[in-house]
Short mmCIF file of C-alpha atoms in Angstrom, two decimals:
data_model
loop_
_atom_site.label_atom_id
_atom_site.label_comp_id
_atom_site.label_asym_id
_atom_site.label_seq_id
_atom_site.Cartn_x
_atom_site.Cartn_y
_atom_site.Cartn_z
CA MET A 1 73.61 124.25 105.68
CA ALA A 2 71.87 126.50 102.91
CA ASN A 3 72.83 129.72 104.87
CA GLU A 4 76.40 128.63 105.33
CA ASN A 5 78.89 131.27 104.28
CA TYR A 6 81.84 129.77 102.43
CA VAL A 7 85.24 131.44 102.69
CA LEU A 8 87.90 130.36 100.13
CA THR A 9 91.25 131.52 99.39
CA GLN A 10 92.17 132.20 95.77
CA GLU A 11 94.08 128.79 95.79
CA GLY A 12 90.97 126.92 97.17
CA LYS A 13 88.80 128.43 94.44
CA GLU A 14 91.10 127.34 91.61
CA LYS A 15 91.30 123.88 93.12
CA LEU A 16 87.50 123.51 93.35
CA GLU A 17 87.21 124.99 89.72
CA GLU A 18 89.71 122.24 88.53
CA GLU A 19 87.86 119.39 90.17
CA LEU A 20 84.43 120.73 88.84
CA HIS A 21 86.06 120.84 85.30
CA TYR A 22 87.48 117.24 85.63
CA LEU A 23 84.16 115.86 87.01
CA GLU A 24 82.06 117.55 84.34
CA THR A 25 84.33 116.59 81.56
CA GLU A 26 86.49 113.45 81.87
CA LYS A 27 84.70 111.67 84.95
CA ARG A 28 81.11 112.22 83.56
CA ALA A 29 82.11 110.70 80.15
CA GLU A 30 84.04 107.71 81.95
CA ILE A 31 80.99 106.80 83.94
CA GLY A 32 78.62 107.15 81.13
CA GLU A 33 80.86 104.63 79.26
CA ARG A 34 80.56 102.26 82.23
CA ILE A 35 76.85 102.67 82.29
CA LYS A 36 76.78 101.91 78.45
CA VAL A 37 79.05 98.85 78.77
CA ALA A 38 77.15 97.50 81.76
CA ARG A 39 73.72 97.69 79.90
CA GLU A 40 75.13 95.66 77.13
CA PHE A 41 75.55 92.63 79.57
CA GLY A 42 71.60 92.24 79.31
CA ASP A 43 69.04 92.21 82.15
CA ILE A 44 69.90 95.53 84.31
CA SER A 45 67.83 94.24 87.30
CA GLU A 46 70.51 91.90 88.54
CA ASN A 47 73.51 93.66 86.88
CA SER A 48 76.05 94.72 89.61
CA GLU A 49 78.15 96.59 87.09
CA TYR A 50 75.26 98.75 86.23
CA ASP A 51 74.18 99.51 89.80
CA ASP A 52 77.79 100.32 90.83
CA ALA A 53 78.07 102.64 87.79
CA LYS A 54 74.80 104.36 88.59
CA ASN A 55 75.69 104.70 92.28
CA GLU A 56 78.94 106.34 91.26
CA GLN A 57 77.20 108.65 88.78
CA GLY A 58 74.93 109.73 91.75
CA MET A 59 77.70 110.55 93.96
CA MET A 60 79.59 112.31 91.27
CA GLU A 61 76.53 114.52 90.33
CA ALA A 62 76.06 115.25 94.05
CA ARG A 63 79.70 116.47 94.43
CA ILE A 64 79.25 118.52 91.08
CA ALA A 65 76.27 120.24 92.57
CA GLU A 66 78.13 120.85 95.82
CA ILE A 67 81.03 122.52 94.24
CA SER A 68 78.85 124.47 92.02
CA ARG A 69 77.03 125.74 95.12
CA ILE A 70 80.18 126.48 97.08
CA LEU A 71 81.58 128.37 94.13
CA SER A 72 78.41 130.42 93.70
CA GLU A 73 78.07 131.33 97.31
CA ALA A 74 81.64 131.66 98.36
CA THR A 75 83.58 134.82 99.36
CA VAL A 76 87.04 134.71 98.03
CA VAL A 77 89.43 136.40 100.48
CA ASN A 78 92.90 137.50 99.34
CA ALA A 79 95.59 137.19 102.08
CA PRO A 80 97.04 140.46 102.63
CA LYS A 81 100.79 140.59 101.26
CA ARG A 82 101.95 142.47 104.38
CA SER A 83 100.38 142.05 107.69
CA SER A 84 101.84 141.27 111.19
CA LYS A 85 98.43 139.43 112.09
CA VAL A 86 97.23 136.02 111.24
CA ASN A 87 94.44 136.15 108.55
CA ILE A 88 92.64 133.69 106.28
CA GLY A 89 95.45 132.57 103.86
CA SER A 90 98.15 133.01 106.25
CA THR A 91 100.81 130.13 107.05
CA VAL A 92 101.36 130.10 110.83
CA THR A 93 104.19 128.17 112.62
CA VAL A 94 103.21 127.61 116.28
CA ASP A 95 104.63 126.00 119.36
CA MET A 96 101.76 123.62 120.30
CA ASN A 97 102.38 122.11 123.94
CA GLY A 98 106.00 121.79 123.00
CA ARG A 99 105.70 120.71 119.44
CA GLU A 100 106.30 122.87 116.45
CA ARG A 101 103.42 122.71 113.96
CA VAL A 102 102.74 124.64 110.61
CA PHE A 103 99.09 125.49 109.75
CA THR A 104 97.58 127.36 106.85
CA ILE A 105 94.29 129.07 107.84
CA VAL A 106 91.63 128.58 105.04
CA GLY A 107 87.92 128.54 104.66
CA GLY A 108 85.97 125.48 105.76
CA ALA A 109 85.27 124.27 102.33
CA GLU A 110 88.91 123.80 101.69
CA SER A 111 90.20 122.64 104.97
CA ASP A 112 92.34 119.43 104.95
CA ALA A 113 94.10 118.44 108.22
CA ALA A 114 96.39 115.89 106.37
CA GLU A 115 97.86 118.88 104.43
CA GLY A 116 97.94 121.31 107.38
CA LYS A 117 95.04 123.39 106.14
CA ILE A 118 92.82 124.26 109.00
CA SER A 119 89.39 125.93 108.84
CA ASN A 120 89.09 129.60 110.11
CA GLU A 121 86.09 128.06 111.97
CA SER A 122 87.93 125.33 113.81
CA PRO A 123 89.00 126.19 117.52
CA VAL A 124 92.75 126.37 116.63
CA GLY A 125 91.82 128.49 113.47
CA GLN A 126 89.59 130.75 115.36
CA ALA A 127 92.02 131.17 118.23
CA LEU A 128 94.99 132.04 115.81
CA LEU A 129 93.07 134.69 113.61
CA GLY A 130 94.29 138.14 114.55
CA CYS A 131 97.45 136.83 116.55
CA LYS A 132 100.73 138.41 116.08
CA LYS A 133 104.13 136.72 116.31
CA GLY A 134 104.88 135.93 119.92
CA ASP A 135 101.19 135.83 121.03
CA GLU A 136 100.07 133.01 123.20
CA VAL A 137 96.49 131.80 123.03
CA THR A 138 94.85 128.93 124.59
CA THR A 139 91.86 127.04 123.01
CA THR A 140 90.06 123.89 123.68
CA GLY A 141 90.78 120.84 121.33
CA PRO A 142 88.37 118.32 119.94
CA THR A 143 88.96 116.02 122.86
CA GLY A 144 88.12 118.80 125.37
CA ARG A 145 91.51 119.56 126.69
CA ASP A 146 93.22 122.96 126.49
CA ILE A 147 95.76 123.55 123.88
CA THR A 148 98.27 126.27 124.29
CA LEU A 149 99.68 127.84 121.03
CA THR A 150 102.60 130.24 120.65
CA VAL A 151 102.80 132.07 117.33
CA LEU A 152 106.30 131.67 116.07
CA LYS A 153 106.18 132.91 112.55
CA ILE A 154 103.51 134.08 110.16
CA GLU A 155 103.87 133.92 106.34
CA HIS A 156 101.59 135.31 103.74
#
């Protein structure tokens, strides 16, 4: 994982910077206050509030370190304003086995399937990169079955 090349869109970079700022300022102070209050309960060896706050602090500090590493190592890609091909940052409407789906191709660090943001490293993302409107591609999905995609529209 140390040699992983992170690819981010400008929007993804800004979201990570906002999350980092929030964690380093508001969240860090909030957890510090929880630890302080929990210490006041007395013996910290049997204090579940203290343990919970310390665990949350550890997870938050790990997330801060992860975001900092991603931002320092990431390559920010600007989607071309005019292109007939699918690139990182493109929003693509496809016919996927008879269902119309909309995906935005992003770097792995900012992918979120619930929001329709798929990684350029995912099977579908890889298959769509470089395609033009009207192209039909077939890729293997996570369950091992073939998925046929027809590019209906590309937006940048």
